[in-house]
Amino acid sequence: MNSYSPEKDELLKRLRRIEGQVAGISRMVSDDRYCIDVLTQVSAVTSALQSVSLKLLDAHLAGCVVAAAREGGPEADAKVKEASDAIARLVRS
Amino acid sequence: MNSYSPEKDELLKRLRRIEGQVAGISRMVSDDRYCIDVLTQVSAVTSALQSVSLKLLDAHLAGCVVAAAREGGPEADAKVKEASDAIARLVRS
Amino acid sequence: MNSYSPEKDELLKRLRRIEGQVAGISRMVSDDRYCIDVLTQVSAVTSALQSVSLKLLDAHLAGCVVAAAREGGPEADAKVKEASDAIARLVRS
Amino acid sequence: MNSYSPEKDELLKRLRRIEGQVAGISRMVSDDRYCIDVLTQVSAVTSALQSVSLKLLDAHLAGCVVAAAREGGPEADAKVKEASDAIARLVRS
């Protein structure tokens, strides 16, 4: 069990599709396809990965942060800190 | 009272500094300064605004989300949803 | 004269509007407005600044880079390097 | 021949590494690894893809844009427009 269990299948499906898209970009580069066309595909994959990040973050907030806050202990602060650090990495990546 | 009360003075100080930086960029443009130098300043202000966003988001998570979760009602879901939407806007802005 | 001369008035208008928006965010914080509402405004200003960045970069490419390439000297490489560095800062800010 | 020919091997090496990293993230999700650990890996891959984008954009500027400007025809404008559109997608993805 983990925070993203309800969306595990959906996440795996997306990740496999992203893996295939990256393989497709390798083929485009091997075939000397036009740089801007390759770039368009890379941007599409970057957006798809960001959607995966947003789903995972959502799961962390709705799962880990809320659960820790409900338990009432000091753990909630640590979970919020993890979320904040992950958001900062996401915004700056 | 609000989620960012403990950091209100710090936030206001940063925002006033950002306002001054934007005025400085206007002067650079008025004075026909070199485009790349203007761009460097715009990137610096964009980074400063993103730090403000991260601080506000942090306040929302540590304040609103945790408080709503501790109360135990359905409000926590709404607060998490607000956070997720704000993060998506932030990542894509 | 500079690369953004044709859009100087438009840029100044946008920058003054952004300055006013930042002042508005300071007032929201002073008035203890809800964190998510403040955050929405900060994201709007961040987007507006990124549009300014894209306009300046466009001017640099269409102006400085193309002009240097047409002159045929080694200056074109330096102008491309400035553009690449500015884009990297933009993508990561 | 294309704008990124000198860096083709380097690009292919990076893309294959990214493909392997995405496969690794799928395994983490399959194994129910902690959401924040998965998120950290997704951010690393997003950064790696953005480096690929910056390399391709650099090749487009130093190759296509400069070459078209040197030829002196109207093609330079079209190449600059492609670069600007690609940068806008990159900044907003």
mmCIF file of C-alpha atoms in Angstrom:
data_model
loop_
_atom_site.group_PDB
_atom_site.id
_atom_site.type_symbol
_atom_site.label_atom_id
_atom_site.label_comp_id
_atom_site.label_asym_id
_atom_site.label_seq_id
_atom_site.Cartn_x
_atom_site.Cartn_y
_atom_site.Cartn_z
ATOM 1 C CA MET A 1 0.000 0.000 0.000
ATOM 2 C CA ASN A 2 1.116 3.495 -0.751
ATOM 3 C CA SER A 3 -0.367 6.923 -1.387
ATOM 4 C CA TYR A 4 -0.725 6.334 -5.137
ATOM 5 C CA SER A 5 -2.265 2.826 -4.960
ATOM 6 C CA PRO A 6 -5.617 3.920 -6.454
ATOM 7 C CA GLU A 7 -3.760 5.317 -9.478
ATOM 8 C CA LYS A 8 -0.983 2.763 -9.758
ATOM 9 C CA ASP A 9 -2.266 1.175 -12.999
ATOM 10 C CA GLU A 10 -2.853 4.575 -14.588
ATOM 11 C CA LEU A 11 0.676 5.704 -13.597
ATOM 12 C CA LEU A 12 2.273 2.530 -14.986
ATOM 13 C CA LYS A 13 0.366 2.947 -18.259
ATOM 14 C CA ARG A 14 1.594 6.535 -18.580
ATOM 15 C CA LEU A 15 5.182 5.632 -17.720
ATOM 16 C CA ARG A 16 5.260 2.835 -20.301
ATOM 17 C CA ARG A 17 3.899 5.218 -22.908
ATOM 18 C CA ILE A 18 6.596 7.767 -21.972
ATOM 19 C CA GLU A 19 9.257 5.044 -22.269
ATOM 20 C CA GLY A 20 8.001 4.299 -25.801
ATOM 21 C CA GLN A 21 8.008 8.003 -26.661
ATOM 22 C CA VAL A 22 11.643 8.343 -25.535
ATOM 23 C CA ALA A 23 12.558 5.316 -27.693
ATOM 24 C CA GLY A 24 10.764 7.066 -30.579
ATOM 25 C CA ILE A 25 12.860 10.214 -30.029
ATOM 26 C CA SER A 26 16.045 8.080 -30.187
ATOM 27 C CA ARG A 27 14.879 6.735 -33.552
ATOM 28 C CA MET A 28 14.194 10.283 -34.798
ATOM 29 C CA VAL A 29 17.745 11.313 -33.835
ATOM 30 C CA SER A 30 19.210 8.146 -35.435
ATOM 31 C CA ASP A 31 17.293 8.982 -38.621
ATOM 32 C CA ASP A 32 18.615 12.587 -38.637
ATOM 33 C CA ARG A 33 15.134 14.049 -38.365
ATOM 34 C CA TYR A 34 14.806 17.848 -38.322
ATOM 35 C CA CYS A 35 15.922 19.348 -34.994
ATOM 36 C CA ILE A 36 12.682 21.266 -34.397
ATOM 37 C CA ASP A 37 10.586 18.114 -34.940
ATOM 38 C CA VAL A 38 12.728 16.243 -32.410
ATOM 39 C CA LEU A 39 12.421 19.177 -29.996
ATOM 40 C CA THR A 40 8.615 19.156 -30.292
ATOM 41 C CA GLN A 41 8.593 15.490 -29.249
ATOM 42 C CA VAL A 42 10.948 16.142 -26.331
ATOM 43 C CA SER A 43 8.622 18.925 -25.100
ATOM 44 C CA ALA A 44 5.640 16.543 -25.348
ATOM 45 C CA VAL A 45 7.448 13.954 -23.196
ATOM 46 C CA THR A 46 8.519 16.638 -20.687
ATOM 47 C CA SER A 47 4.854 17.667 -20.316
ATOM 48 C CA ALA A 48 3.804 14.026 -19.889
ATOM 49 C CA LEU A 49 6.413 13.559 -17.141
ATOM 50 C CA GLN A 50 5.207 16.715 -15.403
ATOM 51 C CA SER A 51 1.682 15.295 -15.372
ATOM 52 C CA VAL A 52 3.078 12.179 -13.679
ATOM 53 C CA SER A 53 4.832 14.421 -11.114
ATOM 54 C CA LEU A 54 1.619 16.329 -10.407
ATOM 55 C CA LYS A 55 -0.284 13.046 -9.906
ATOM 56 C CA LEU A 56 2.357 11.758 -7.464
ATOM 57 C CA LEU A 57 2.402 15.032 -5.557
ATOM 58 C CA ASP A 58 -1.370 15.010 -5.364
ATOM 59 C CA ALA A 59 -1.226 11.481 -3.955
ATOM 60 C CA HIS A 60 1.359 12.585 -1.391
ATOM 61 C CA LEU A 61 -0.802 15.521 -0.260
ATOM 62 C CA ALA A 62 -4.122 13.664 -0.186
ATOM 63 C CA GLY A 63 -2.505 10.531 1.245
ATOM 64 C CA CYS A 64 0.610 11.060 3.342
ATOM 65 C CA VAL A 65 0.128 14.691 4.480
ATOM 66 C CA VAL A 66 -3.567 14.390 5.389
ATOM 67 C CA ALA A 67 -3.049 10.985 7.096
ATOM 68 C CA ALA A 68 -0.146 12.318 9.183
ATOM 69 C CA ALA A 69 -2.132 15.443 10.145
ATOM 70 C CA ARG A 70 -5.101 13.302 11.229
ATOM 71 C CA GLU A 71 -2.862 11.184 13.465
ATOM 72 C CA GLY A 72 -1.967 14.447 15.179
ATOM 73 C CA GLY A 73 1.704 13.723 15.807
ATOM 74 C CA PRO A 74 4.740 15.710 14.651
ATOM 75 C CA GLU A 75 4.968 13.591 11.482
ATOM 76 C CA ALA A 76 2.709 16.031 9.565
ATOM 77 C CA ASP A 77 5.449 18.682 9.548
ATOM 78 C CA ALA A 78 7.923 16.228 8.016
ATOM 79 C CA LYS A 79 5.421 15.239 5.314
ATOM 80 C CA VAL A 80 4.715 18.916 4.486
ATOM 81 C CA LYS A 81 8.460 19.551 4.286
ATOM 82 C CA GLU A 82 8.865 16.646 1.846
ATOM 83 C CA ALA A 83 6.031 18.062 -0.279
ATOM 84 C CA SER A 84 7.527 21.572 -0.276
ATOM 85 C CA ASP A 85 10.957 20.288 -1.290
ATOM 86 C CA ALA A 86 9.444 18.186 -4.072
ATOM 87 C CA ILE A 87 7.426 21.177 -5.342
ATOM 88 C CA ALA A 88 10.557 23.364 -5.384
ATOM 89 C CA ARG A 89 12.416 20.705 -7.406
ATOM 90 C CA LEU A 90 9.454 20.443 -9.782
ATOM 91 C CA VAL A 91 9.150 24.197 -10.351
ATOM 92 C CA ARG A 92 12.866 24.530 -10.981
ATOM 93 C CA SER A 93 13.395 21.421 -13.095
ATOM 94 C CA MET B 1 -4.960 35.745 10.720
ATOM 95 C CA ASN B 2 -4.008 33.668 7.758
ATOM 96 C CA SER B 3 -1.684 30.801 6.871
ATOM 97 C CA TYR B 4 1.238 33.128 6.053
ATOM 98 C CA SER B 5 0.977 35.403 9.123
ATOM 99 C CA PRO B 6 4.362 34.311 10.554
ATOM 100 C CA GLU B 7 6.027 35.296 7.275
ATOM 101 C CA LYS B 8 3.916 38.313 6.372
ATOM 102 C CA ASP B 9 6.672 40.888 6.955
ATOM 103 C CA GLU B 10 9.199 38.806 5.032
ATOM 104 C CA LEU B 11 6.753 38.412 2.120
ATOM 105 C CA LEU B 12 5.995 42.159 2.027
ATOM 106 C CA LYS B 13 9.706 42.964 2.042
ATOM 107 C CA ARG B 14 10.295 40.613 -0.873
ATOM 108 C CA LEU B 15 7.329 41.936 -2.843
ATOM 109 C CA ARG B 16 8.459 45.543 -2.415
ATOM 110 C CA ARG B 17 11.921 44.579 -3.595
ATOM 111 C CA ILE B 18 10.399 42.831 -6.634
ATOM 112 C CA GLU B 19 8.323 45.953 -7.373
ATOM 113 C CA GLY B 20 11.533 48.013 -7.351
ATOM 114 C CA GLN B 21 13.266 45.485 -9.603
ATOM 115 C CA VAL B 22 10.417 45.687 -12.144
ATOM 116 C CA ALA B 23 10.674 49.508 -12.102
ATOM 117 C CA GLY B 24 14.416 49.081 -12.710
ATOM 118 C CA ILE B 25 13.701 46.882 -15.743
ATOM 119 C CA SER B 26 11.397 49.591 -17.148
ATOM 120 C CA ARG B 27 14.251 52.080 -16.807
ATOM 121 C CA MET B 28 16.626 49.667 -18.590
ATOM 122 C CA VAL B 29 14.155 49.376 -21.488
ATOM 123 C CA SER B 30 13.634 53.176 -21.571
ATOM 124 C CA ASP B 31 17.415 53.614 -21.738
ATOM 125 C CA ASP B 32 17.717 51.094 -24.628
ATOM 126 C CA ARG B 33 19.925 48.771 -22.612
ATOM 127 C CA TYR B 34 21.176 45.611 -24.307
ATOM 128 C CA CYS B 35 18.410 42.998 -24.694
ATOM 129 C CA ILE B 36 20.356 40.191 -22.987
ATOM 130 C CA ASP B 37 21.055 42.399 -19.943
ATOM 131 C CA VAL B 38 17.347 43.227 -19.663
ATOM 132 C CA LEU B 39 16.515 39.518 -20.033
ATOM 133 C CA THR B 40 18.920 38.593 -17.219
ATOM 134 C CA GLN B 41 17.069 40.975 -14.908
ATOM 135 C CA VAL B 42 13.664 39.638 -15.961
ATOM 136 C CA SER B 43 14.863 36.086 -15.159
ATOM 137 C CA ALA B 44 16.065 37.256 -11.726
ATOM 138 C CA VAL B 45 12.622 38.751 -10.954
ATOM 139 C CA THR B 46 10.874 35.611 -12.229
ATOM 140 C CA SER B 47 12.986 33.527 -9.827
ATOM 141 C CA ALA B 48 12.207 35.920 -6.960
ATOM 142 C CA LEU B 49 8.463 35.618 -7.684
ATOM 143 C CA GLN B 50 8.723 31.835 -7.759
ATOM 144 C CA SER B 51 10.312 31.936 -4.294
ATOM 145 C CA VAL B 52 7.315 33.973 -3.119
ATOM 146 C CA SER B 53 4.996 31.355 -4.660
ATOM 147 C CA LEU B 54 6.831 28.517 -2.918
ATOM 148 C CA LYS B 55 6.577 30.343 0.433
ATOM 149 C CA LEU B 56 2.828 30.884 0.001
ATOM 150 C CA LEU B 57 2.284 27.274 -1.029
ATOM 151 C CA ASP B 58 4.276 26.101 1.952
ATOM 152 C CA ALA B 59 2.095 28.253 4.206
ATOM 153 C CA HIS B 60 -1.036 26.787 2.616
ATOM 154 C CA LEU B 61 0.181 23.201 3.177
ATOM 155 C CA ALA B 62 1.486 23.697 6.713
ATOM 156 C CA GLY B 63 -1.446 25.964 7.638
ATOM 157 C CA CYS B 64 -4.683 25.332 5.753
ATOM 158 C CA VAL B 65 -4.224 21.690 4.678
ATOM 159 C CA VAL B 66 -2.908 20.396 8.005
ATOM 160 C CA ALA B 67 -5.492 22.392 10.015
ATOM 161 C CA ALA B 68 -8.369 21.083 7.882
ATOM 162 C CA ALA B 69 -7.079 17.501 8.147
ATOM 163 C CA ARG B 70 -6.826 17.803 11.946
ATOM 164 C CA GLU B 71 -10.440 18.988 12.167
ATOM 165 C CA GLY B 72 -11.303 15.727 10.424
ATOM 166 C CA GLY B 73 -14.118 17.040 8.220
ATOM 167 C CA PRO B 74 -14.385 16.924 4.436
ATOM 168 C CA GLU B 75 -12.698 20.337 4.150
ATOM 169 C CA ALA B 76 -9.226 18.724 3.915
ATOM 170 C CA ASP B 77 -10.016 17.386 0.426
ATOM 171 C CA ALA B 78 -10.968 20.873 -0.779
ATOM 172 C CA LYS B 79 -7.741 22.342 0.630
ATOM 173 C CA VAL B 80 -5.642 19.617 -1.017
ATOM 174 C CA LYS B 81 -7.453 20.281 -4.312
ATOM 175 C CA GLU B 82 -6.640 24.014 -4.038
ATOM 176 C CA ALA B 83 -2.988 23.156 -3.389
ATOM 177 C CA SER B 84 -2.832 20.749 -6.355
ATOM 178 C CA ASP B 85 -4.387 23.302 -8.706
ATOM 179 C CA ALA B 86 -1.993 26.004 -7.494
ATOM 180 C CA ILE B 87 1.017 23.682 -7.977
ATOM 181 C CA ALA B 88 -0.115 22.826 -11.532
ATOM 182 C CA ARG B 89 -0.389 26.569 -12.340
ATOM 183 C CA LEU B 90 3.040 27.145 -10.832
ATOM 184 C CA VAL B 91 4.740 24.333 -12.738
ATOM 185 C CA ARG B 92 3.203 25.456 -16.017
ATOM 186 C CA SER B 93 3.597 29.204 -15.608
ATOM 187 C CA MET C 1 18.670 51.671 -31.308
ATOM 188 C CA ASN C 2 18.478 48.133 -30.029
ATOM 189 C CA SER C 3 16.993 44.775 -31.019
ATOM 190 C CA TYR C 4 13.657 45.500 -29.272
ATOM 191 C CA SER C 5 13.153 49.054 -30.573
ATOM 192 C CA PRO C 6 10.031 48.157 -32.601
ATOM 193 C CA GLU C 7 8.415 46.766 -29.442
ATOM 194 C CA LYS C 8 9.795 49.176 -26.880
ATOM 195 C CA ASP C 9 6.454 50.904 -26.170
ATOM 196 C CA GLU C 10 4.670 47.583 -25.891
ATOM 197 C CA LEU C 11 7.342 46.268 -23.503
ATOM 198 C CA LEU C 12 7.175 49.405 -21.325
ATOM 199 C CA LYS C 13 3.386 49.155 -21.169
ATOM 200 C CA ARG C 14 3.610 45.531 -20.064
ATOM 201 C CA LEU C 15 6.311 46.242 -17.472
ATOM 202 C CA ARG C 16 4.294 49.088 -15.938
ATOM 203 C CA ARG C 17 1.270 46.846 -15.744
ATOM 204 C CA ILE C 18 3.381 44.144 -14.049
ATOM 205 C CA GLU C 19 4.690 46.740 -11.570
ATOM 206 C CA GLY C 20 1.089 47.634 -10.704
ATOM 207 C CA GLN C 21 0.196 43.955 -10.332
ATOM 208 C CA VAL C 22 3.093 43.409 -7.894
ATOM 209 C CA ALA C 23 1.904 46.451 -5.876
ATOM 210 C CA GLY C 24 -1.554 44.848 -5.872
ATOM 211 C CA ILE C 25 -0.129 41.606 -4.481
ATOM 212 C CA SER C 26 1.559 43.576 -1.656
ATOM 213 C CA ARG C 27 -1.844 45.076 -0.782
ATOM 214 C CA MET C 28 -3.427 41.594 -0.787
ATOM 215 C CA VAL C 29 -0.750 40.373 1.650
ATOM 216 C CA SER C 30 -1.159 43.503 3.839
ATOM 217 C CA ASP C 31 -4.909 42.851 3.921
ATOM 218 C CA ASP C 32 -4.382 39.189 4.934
ATOM 219 C CA ARG C 33 -6.106 37.888 1.846
ATOM 220 C CA TYR C 34 -6.433 34.121 1.433
ATOM 221 C CA CYS C 35 -3.087 32.484 0.518
ATOM 222 C CA ILE C 36 -4.430 30.695 -2.568
ATOM 223 C CA ASP C 37 -5.866 33.962 -3.943
ATOM 224 C CA VAL C 38 -2.482 35.661 -3.470
ATOM 225 C CA LEU C 39 -0.765 32.694 -5.113
ATOM 226 C CA THR C 40 -3.065 32.904 -8.146
ATOM 227 C CA GLN C 41 -2.034 36.531 -8.636
ATOM 228 C CA VAL C 42 1.671 35.695 -8.257
ATOM 229 C CA SER C 43 1.310 32.992 -10.936
ATOM 230 C CA ALA C 44 -0.381 35.524 -13.255
ATOM 231 C CA VAL C 45 2.525 37.968 -12.831
ATOM 232 C CA THR C 46 5.073 35.170 -13.356
ATOM 233 C CA SER C 47 3.361 34.309 -16.660
ATOM 234 C CA ALA C 48 3.321 37.978 -17.686
ATOM 235 C CA LEU C 49 7.064 38.244 -16.964
ATOM 236 C CA GLN C 50 7.733 35.110 -18.998
ATOM 237 C CA SER C 51 5.929 36.698 -21.953
ATOM 238 C CA VAL C 52 8.252 39.704 -21.601
ATOM 239 C CA SER C 53 11.234 37.310 -21.565
ATOM 240 C CA LEU C 54 10.023 35.539 -24.710
ATOM 241 C CA LYS C 55 9.573 38.895 -26.489
ATOM 242 C CA LEU C 56 13.103 39.993 -25.572
ATOM 243 C CA LEU C 57 14.579 36.679 -26.634
ATOM 244 C CA ASP C 58 12.711 36.867 -29.914
ATOM 245 C CA ALA C 59 14.139 40.356 -30.483
ATOM 246 C CA HIS C 60 17.633 39.059 -29.694
ATOM 247 C CA LEU C 61 17.306 36.205 -32.211
ATOM 248 C CA ALA C 62 15.657 38.206 -35.011
ATOM 249 C CA GLY C 63 17.879 41.234 -34.333
ATOM 250 C CA CYS C 64 21.299 40.504 -32.853
ATOM 251 C CA VAL C 65 21.817 36.865 -33.961
ATOM 252 C CA VAL C 66 20.614 37.326 -37.555
ATOM 253 C CA ALA C 67 22.482 40.648 -37.965
ATOM 254 C CA ALA C 68 25.747 39.138 -36.685
ATOM 255 C CA ALA C 69 25.356 36.083 -38.946
ATOM 256 C CA ARG C 70 24.758 38.326 -41.968
ATOM 257 C CA GLU C 71 27.944 40.270 -41.230
ATOM 258 C CA GLY C 72 29.711 36.939 -41.497
ATOM 259 C CA GLY C 73 32.247 37.458 -38.721
ATOM 260 C CA PRO C 74 32.796 35.343 -35.589
ATOM 261 C CA GLU C 75 30.360 37.530 -33.615
ATOM 262 C CA ALA C 76 27.404 35.268 -34.559
ATOM 263 C CA ASP C 77 28.740 32.478 -32.310
ATOM 264 C CA ALA C 78 28.917 34.866 -29.343
ATOM 265 C CA LYS C 79 25.336 36.028 -29.964
ATOM 266 C CA VAL C 80 24.086 32.429 -30.207
ATOM 267 C CA LYS C 81 25.899 31.608 -26.962
ATOM 268 C CA GLU C 82 24.191 34.560 -25.223
ATOM 269 C CA ALA C 83 20.839 33.342 -26.510
ATOM 270 C CA SER C 84 21.474 29.761 -25.335
ATOM 271 C CA ASP C 85 22.519 30.902 -21.871
ATOM 272 C CA ALA C 86 19.460 33.146 -21.591
ATOM 273 C CA ILE C 87 17.165 30.293 -22.671
ATOM 274 C CA ALA C 88 18.730 27.953 -20.088
ATOM 275 C CA ARG C 89 18.141 30.570 -17.354
ATOM 276 C CA LEU C 90 14.570 31.029 -18.548
ATOM 277 C CA VAL C 91 13.751 27.319 -18.622
ATOM 278 C CA ARG C 92 15.210 26.791 -15.161
ATOM 279 C CA SER C 93 13.869 29.949 -13.485
ATOM 280 C CA MET D 1 23.346 15.885 -42.166
ATOM 281 C CA ASN D 2 21.470 17.998 -39.709
ATOM 282 C CA SER D 3 22.096 20.770 -37.199
ATOM 283 C CA TYR D 4 22.877 18.329 -34.360
ATOM 284 C CA SER D 5 25.206 15.991 -36.288
ATOM 285 C CA PRO D 6 28.282 16.867 -34.175
ATOM 286 C CA GLU D 7 26.362 15.888 -31.038
ATOM 287 C CA LYS D 8 24.316 13.022 -32.386
ATOM 288 C CA ASP D 9 26.179 10.283 -30.460
ATOM 289 C CA GLU D 10 26.031 12.297 -27.240
ATOM 290 C CA LEU D 11 22.275 12.890 -27.728
ATOM 291 C CA LEU D 12 21.605 9.199 -28.404
ATOM 292 C CA LYS D 13 23.576 8.219 -25.308
ATOM 293 C CA ARG D 14 21.545 10.615 -23.175
ATOM 294 C CA LEU D 15 18.230 9.485 -24.656
ATOM 295 C CA ARG D 16 19.035 5.800 -24.020
ATOM 296 C CA ARG D 17 19.954 6.652 -20.449
ATOM 297 C CA ILE D 18 16.664 8.540 -20.040
ATOM 298 C CA GLU D 19 14.772 5.535 -21.471
ATOM 299 C CA GLY D 20 16.436 3.339 -18.839
ATOM 300 C CA GLN D 21 15.579 5.849 -16.094
ATOM 301 C CA VAL D 22 11.905 5.840 -17.114
ATOM 302 C CA ALA D 23 11.917 2.013 -17.028
ATOM 303 C CA GLY D 24 13.431 2.298 -13.545
ATOM 304 C CA ILE D 25 10.594 4.594 -12.435
ATOM 305 C CA SER D 26 8.045 2.034 -13.692
ATOM 306 C CA ARG D 27 9.748 -0.603 -11.526
ATOM 307 C CA MET D 28 9.641 1.744 -8.515
ATOM 308 C CA VAL D 29 5.891 2.227 -9.015
ATOM 309 C CA SER D 30 5.364 -1.544 -9.510
ATOM 310 C CA ASP D 31 7.240 -2.158 -6.250
ATOM 311 C CA ASP D 32 5.096 0.413 -4.379
ATOM 312 C CA ARG D 33 8.085 2.581 -3.539
ATOM 313 C CA TYR D 34 7.478 5.718 -1.493
ATOM 314 C CA CYS D 35 5.793 8.480 -3.552
ATOM 315 C CA ILE D 36 8.417 11.140 -2.767
ATOM 316 C CA ASP D 37 11.242 8.810 -3.865
ATOM 317 C CA VAL D 38 9.441 8.166 -7.166
ATOM 318 C CA LEU D 39 8.856 11.920 -7.554
ATOM 319 C CA THR D 40 12.555 12.656 -7.039
ATOM 320 C CA GLN D 41 13.394 10.285 -9.904
ATOM 321 C CA VAL D 42 10.745 11.834 -12.166
ATOM 322 C CA SER D 43 12.232 15.296 -11.497
ATOM 323 C CA ALA D 44 15.714 13.980 -12.382
ATOM 324 C CA VAL D 45 14.435 12.635 -15.713
ATOM 325 C CA THR D 46 12.565 15.896 -16.429
ATOM 326 C CA SER D 47 15.835 17.805 -15.902
ATOM 327 C CA ALA D 48 17.705 15.375 -18.164
ATOM 328 C CA LEU D 49 15.088 15.868 -20.908
ATOM 329 C CA GLN D 50 15.354 19.632 -20.564
ATOM 330 C CA SER D 51 19.117 19.378 -21.098
ATOM 331 C CA VAL D 52 18.390 17.449 -24.312
ATOM 332 C CA SER D 53 15.965 20.223 -25.361
ATOM 333 C CA LEU D 54 18.559 22.922 -24.686
ATOM 334 C CA LYS D 55 21.155 21.015 -26.741
ATOM 335 C CA LEU D 56 18.756 20.670 -29.680
ATOM 336 C CA LEU D 57 17.764 24.330 -29.494
ATOM 337 C CA ASP D 58 21.396 25.327 -29.397
ATOM 338 C CA ALA D 59 22.031 23.230 -32.521
ATOM 339 C CA HIS D 60 19.063 24.886 -34.247
ATOM 340 C CA LEU D 61 20.350 28.383 -33.439
ATOM 341 C CA ALA D 62 24.018 27.743 -34.264
ATOM 342 C CA GLY D 63 23.115 25.615 -37.292
ATOM 343 C CA CYS D 64 19.801 26.432 -38.996
ATOM 344 C CA VAL D 65 19.315 30.080 -37.909
ATOM 345 C CA VAL D 66 22.888 31.224 -38.558
ATOM 346 C CA ALA D 67 23.093 29.293 -41.882
ATOM 347 C CA ALA D 68 19.815 30.793 -43.128
ATOM 348 C CA ALA D 69 20.896 34.319 -42.091
ATOM 349 C CA ARG D 70 24.211 33.892 -43.931
ATOM 350 C CA GLU D 71 22.406 32.867 -47.113
ATOM 351 C CA GLY D 72 20.624 36.204 -46.845
ATOM 352 C CA GLY D 73 17.196 35.091 -48.033
ATOM 353 C CA PRO D 74 13.866 35.321 -46.184
ATOM 354 C CA GLU D 75 14.369 31.836 -44.712
ATOM 355 C CA ALA D 76 16.120 33.299 -41.622
ATOM 356 C CA ASP D 77 12.816 34.746 -40.349
ATOM 357 C CA ALA D 78 11.144 31.348 -40.603
ATOM 358 C CA LYS D 79 13.995 29.696 -38.691
ATOM 359 C CA VAL D 80 13.853 32.356 -35.958
ATOM 360 C CA LYS D 81 10.083 31.861 -35.707
ATOM 361 C CA GLU D 82 10.581 28.089 -35.277
ATOM 362 C CA ALA D 83 13.144 28.770 -32.548
ATOM 363 C CA SER D 84 10.824 31.220 -30.737
ATOM 364 C CA ASP D 85 7.890 28.804 -30.844
ATOM 365 C CA ALA D 86 10.087 25.972 -29.559
ATOM 366 C CA ILE D 87 11.393 28.166 -26.709
ATOM 367 C CA ALA D 88 7.840 29.144 -25.732
ATOM 368 C CA ARG D 89 6.832 25.454 -25.615
ATOM 369 C CA LEU D 90 9.926 24.667 -23.565
ATOM 370 C CA VAL D 91 9.364 27.443 -21.024
ATOM 371 C CA ARG D 92 5.730 26.466 -20.583
ATOM 372 C CA SER D 93 6.122 22.685 -20.586
#
